[in-house]
């Protein structure tokens, strides 16, 4: 974040513009810091987001998909929906973009030490979860955490993000990586079924465990009762919210749920915290 | 100190040489705060249609310019640190600036555009001898001679104003003006003036925060919004409303980032990129407006985001009166005070 | 007025009690002098709150669009013109609407009243037939009601509702539509006109009260809010963009504007919007002999094409 003016983005160079999904709607962008100083100042943790700016178009908030242990770059995966995301998709490698951040809070990785972690993701909302997994799997840190279970689902194989990494995680034995697609598809040998059902099958123990869940509203809605059945209390369930955002600083007034600004007091909340807020998101 | 009314114009003329001076100006029947070049333009004692928040937080403001070309990226922000004086601010409007300070300088971030202007702007208020029938400042913790947010408070005592310094900056400013000291007679007159300034409008706001704590799902919101047009009149003209939008205006890779006032009463305000909108109708939007003013803001900053200026009352095209809303909220049964 | 109020209340009560309608949209007493406020009565008891007076300035057709339930509306001449136009545009289902038409002599312009008392605050009013007394602290000003009417009202020729299910009030004498204001403006030089419009548009704060008060403005997303592409700047300090906003609004209203003045009444900044809307009304009338919302059976003029339609915008005739 620019120390003097939080509205000023720092310049970054687009080094990779990669089409992530079969439907071509999601691209992943690797950005490199232009100034060494900016790189040193950009300290973030999994779960935080940044405002990504395309010069001449505008800015929009995206979760940071890279992890602090991948130094020198920031990674974002962006769905094509409107002005900024469309412009991003069209950008040539080598272009300059602006980044304002890191913004918001993060998954409580400090408090998670000594605990088992369950990560549940759906669709393209896997960005900050990728960041979290990379972070937890870092050899310097892996020992601090217990079992790690990941359930990640998409409609079909072509819509899964980070396919190479998924493969790599599946091959490791210090993480239980479960990938699923909604319905059987040709060439897919992995698991099929909706995320809530798969979570029920995998049945992670709630004992000394925290669950981070991120995905489309329907997935969250149907996974919640499953988690409850498995014994997860609202304090043990952590979610990340999306709202329409502009400033990211708790000033422009549009992202609030009750008295909380999702951009600044969130986007990460425990289900316990959310239950105390009005149901307006 | 005493300022003779006949000397106000001359005094402002002098100020204009040293400061950027804003004052209420009447144009086409509408009073707004504008930068003046001559003292005679000012109309102190008039309440402006648009609140003077726009001096610190203009309706449209360029945050920075940028250009990307073969030489790389250039950005230039436009932070305005011109020494300014806002002359003739109403006490409620001065108070609103204190409330806005909370927003634009929160526990993590500082909006340098706002705070730089704020630091460089002296607020000279004029108390209200004759509050309007739509004023209800005393019901929301303020009063016609409230000093909160002002550097200097002027009291109209007939042919002259009694000037009181409220802050250190105000004191220094008054010293420089070399004004005659106020005599006992003027002081007594000022005291009397303050006492006789009666509000005719009152609404009981005690306990409204706690009441609203239990009212999010209350049926009251179903009927409240029915006549509302969902326009921006009440929020744009409110001295404490601070919502804004950020947009780029650019041609190719050169342009500027602009912020514009925005309003929670507009449907697009919260529309997600996915098409989902957490506030789908006027019901959710009016609830947000009421909750923000009398519950959420209180929770965050320990004060209600309403200073009782009455602008939203006077300017609502369908006469939806916030005093009535407050009274209605107070009168609702929330089931929580049964025992 | 008292009599009209009583008749409206009785009619509304009856409709609600007999379950002929679920809702009566009308006016209730306002919280300020010179104001009435739109009101939604769903029970006979609530119907007692309904009033009629010369402060019923809003166009209630605005509240009737896309309603599922059976609704009655208390409507004056211009509200009904908008209703007729909206029925043609499939925004109002005539079968579900009961129109309590009220004949109208015009509504009082609160800005004119404020101007008359020169900055003093009006706290109370008293109407005695043709005369109104504006009262306040150290204030008691008499005025002729006629002199305080909205300009759109004094020039309106349709105080007698064109359609209704029930009519309340005495028939008003016939009048000719009057476009003197527009003729005067047309007579100015282009430069003078541009100057005048720039001065008006500088006042705009883009609150969109005008658009939202207009019964005929109902696009899902107004072009000013569009983001892909963004047609005009969102800045309010650009008088040029403000004029584009109003200009396009007027174009979208050609042959549709009911000339009710609701947009201008809603504008908190007192901008002379009827100058633009009425220029459109006048041009459509002169070019096609058409005025919106007068005849339930004709086609909206710009949805209709005749080979001999004048086309002054294509070639000089
Ligand atoms: C904390 C957070 C993290 C996020 N992380 C990610 C992520 O990792 N990946 C990702 O893909 N997305 C993410 N999002 C969502 C992303 O910010 C939105 O999709 C964003 O809207 C994209 O911006 P845009 O400029 O492309 O779309 P916009 O142009 O803002 O608009 C999207 C849609 O809304 C409509 N719209 C917007 N504004 C207007 C208007 N004024 N008038 C009319 N219509 C309008 C557009 O027509 C379009 O259909 C995140 C959001 C948040 C809050
Ligand atoms: S000014 Fe009135 S009509 Fe407009 S949004 Fe506010 S309450 Fe609704
Ligand atoms: S809510 Fe209304 S009365 Fe209160 S400060 Fe805002 S404009 Fe003034
Ligand atoms: S444009 Fe104005 S005058 Fe015409 S119908 Fe709409 S509100 Fe009435
Ligand atoms: S109501 Fe008036 S100020 Fe508001 S947008 Fe319309 S013209 Fe502009
Ligand atoms: S995005 Fe502006 S307050 Fe949250």
Short mmCIF file of C-alpha atoms in Angstrom, two decimals, chain B residues 128-260:
data_model
loop_
_atom_site.label_atom_id
_atom_site.label_comp_id
_atom_site.label_asym_id
_atom_site.label_seq_id
_atom_site.Cartn_x
_atom_site.Cartn_y
_atom_site.Cartn_z
CA UNK B 128 -28.65 29.94 14.42
CA UNK B 129 -30.75 32.66 16.03
CA UNK B 130 -33.85 31.41 14.30
CA UNK B 131 -33.72 27.69 13.62
CA UNK B 132 -36.06 26.59 10.83
CA UNK B 133 -39.12 24.48 11.54
CA UNK B 134 -37.38 21.50 9.97
CA UNK B 135 -34.29 21.77 12.21
CA UNK B 136 -34.07 19.17 14.98
CA UNK B 137 -30.42 19.38 15.97
CA UNK B 138 -31.17 19.30 19.70
CA UNK B 139 -32.80 15.91 19.23
CA UNK B 140 -29.57 14.43 17.88
CA UNK B 141 -27.09 15.78 20.37
CA UNK B 142 -26.33 19.16 18.84
CA UNK B 143 -27.70 22.67 19.25
CA UNK B 144 -28.05 25.98 17.39
CA UNK B 145 -24.81 27.24 18.95
CA UNK B 146 -22.93 23.96 19.09
CA UNK B 147 -19.19 24.59 18.86
CA UNK B 148 -18.20 21.05 17.75
CA UNK B 149 -16.23 21.18 14.54
CA UNK B 150 -15.91 24.97 14.41
CA UNK B 151 -12.70 26.92 14.85
CA UNK B 152 -14.57 30.15 15.42
CA UNK B 153 -18.22 30.60 16.31
CA UNK B 154 -20.00 33.83 15.45
CA UNK B 155 -23.13 34.90 17.26
CA UNK B 156 -25.39 37.37 15.51
CA UNK B 157 -26.20 40.09 18.05
CA UNK B 158 -27.93 42.55 15.77
CA UNK B 159 -25.53 44.95 14.09
CA UNK B 160 -22.54 42.83 14.79
CA UNK B 161 -21.24 39.35 15.46
CA UNK B 162 -19.61 38.24 18.64
CA UNK B 163 -16.67 36.03 17.68
CA UNK B 164 -15.48 33.25 19.96
CA UNK B 165 -12.40 31.21 19.28
CA UNK B 166 -13.11 27.52 19.79
CA UNK B 167 -9.78 26.00 18.81
CA UNK B 168 -6.16 27.14 18.96
CA UNK B 169 -6.22 27.76 15.21
CA UNK B 170 -9.35 29.80 15.66
CA UNK B 171 -7.64 31.86 18.34
CA UNK B 172 -4.61 32.56 16.18
CA UNK B 173 -6.85 33.47 13.27
CA UNK B 174 -8.90 35.91 15.31
CA UNK B 175 -5.75 37.50 16.77
CA UNK B 176 -4.48 38.26 13.31
CA UNK B 177 -7.67 40.08 12.42
CA UNK B 178 -7.08 42.76 15.04
CA UNK B 179 -10.71 43.01 16.04
CA UNK B 180 -12.04 45.08 18.92
CA UNK B 181 -12.56 43.10 22.12
CA UNK B 182 -16.12 42.32 23.09
CA UNK B 183 -17.56 44.32 25.95
CA UNK B 184 -19.83 42.96 28.66
CA UNK B 185 -22.88 44.27 26.93
CA UNK B 186 -22.11 42.31 23.78
CA UNK B 187 -21.38 39.23 25.81
CA UNK B 188 -24.69 39.48 27.64
CA UNK B 189 -26.48 40.05 24.37
CA UNK B 190 -24.84 36.95 22.91
CA UNK B 191 -25.86 34.89 25.92
CA UNK B 192 -29.43 36.06 25.57
CA UNK B 193 -29.43 35.37 21.86
CA UNK B 194 -28.25 31.83 22.45
CA UNK B 195 -30.92 31.28 25.06
CA UNK B 196 -33.78 32.54 22.96
CA UNK B 197 -32.92 30.39 19.95
CA UNK B 198 -35.75 27.92 20.26
CA UNK B 199 -36.28 24.83 18.19
CA UNK B 200 -39.86 24.12 17.27
CA UNK B 201 -39.20 20.61 16.11
CA UNK B 202 -38.25 17.82 18.41
CA UNK B 203 -38.14 14.10 18.08
CA UNK B 204 -37.22 11.65 20.76
CA UNK B 205 -34.17 9.65 19.71
CA UNK B 206 -33.26 8.10 23.03
CA UNK B 207 -32.65 4.40 22.77
CA UNK B 208 -33.08 4.34 19.01
CA UNK B 209 -29.76 2.54 18.52
CA UNK B 210 -30.80 -0.29 20.84
CA UNK B 211 -34.25 -0.38 19.30
CA UNK B 212 -32.75 -0.81 15.86
CA UNK B 213 -30.49 -3.58 17.11
CA UNK B 214 -33.58 -5.78 17.05
CA UNK B 215 -35.30 -4.36 14.01
CA UNK B 216 -33.42 -5.66 10.99
CA UNK B 217 -36.14 -8.16 10.17
CA UNK B 218 -39.01 -5.99 11.33
CA UNK B 219 -42.05 -5.58 9.02
CA UNK B 220 -41.84 -1.81 9.42
CA UNK B 221 -39.38 -1.59 6.51
CA UNK B 222 -42.00 -3.12 4.19
CA UNK B 223 -44.13 -0.02 4.32
CA UNK B 224 -41.57 2.69 4.96
CA UNK B 225 -40.07 2.75 1.50
CA UNK B 226 -43.25 2.48 -0.49
CA UNK B 227 -43.47 6.09 -1.62
CA UNK B 228 -39.72 6.64 -1.88
CA UNK B 229 -38.42 7.28 -5.39
CA UNK B 230 -34.93 5.99 -4.70
CA UNK B 231 -33.28 9.21 -5.75
CA UNK B 232 -30.15 10.84 -4.41
CA UNK B 233 -31.70 14.02 -3.03
CA UNK B 234 -31.71 13.07 0.64
CA UNK B 235 -28.23 11.57 0.69
CA UNK B 236 -26.48 14.07 -1.57
CA UNK B 237 -27.85 16.97 0.42
CA UNK B 238 -27.09 15.36 3.77
CA UNK B 239 -24.02 16.81 5.49
CA UNK B 240 -23.02 13.45 6.96
CA UNK B 241 -23.62 11.11 4.03
CA UNK B 242 -20.25 10.14 2.63
CA UNK B 243 -20.73 7.32 0.14
CA UNK B 244 -18.81 7.60 -3.08
CA UNK B 245 -18.05 5.86 -6.32
CA UNK B 246 -14.70 5.64 -8.06
CA UNK B 247 -14.53 5.73 -11.84
CA UNK B 248 -11.89 6.16 -14.49
CA UNK B 249 -12.18 8.71 -17.23
CA UNK B 250 -9.61 7.90 -19.81
CA UNK B 251 -8.71 7.72 -23.43
CA UNK B 252 -6.50 4.76 -24.25
CA UNK B 253 -3.95 4.66 -21.46
CA UNK B 254 -4.09 8.24 -20.28
CA UNK B 255 -6.73 9.51 -17.99
CA UNK B 256 -7.72 10.23 -14.49
CA UNK B 257 -9.39 8.52 -11.62
CA UNK B 258 -12.41 10.39 -10.37
CA UNK B 259 -14.51 9.98 -7.31
CA UNK B 260 -18.13 11.05 -7.29
#
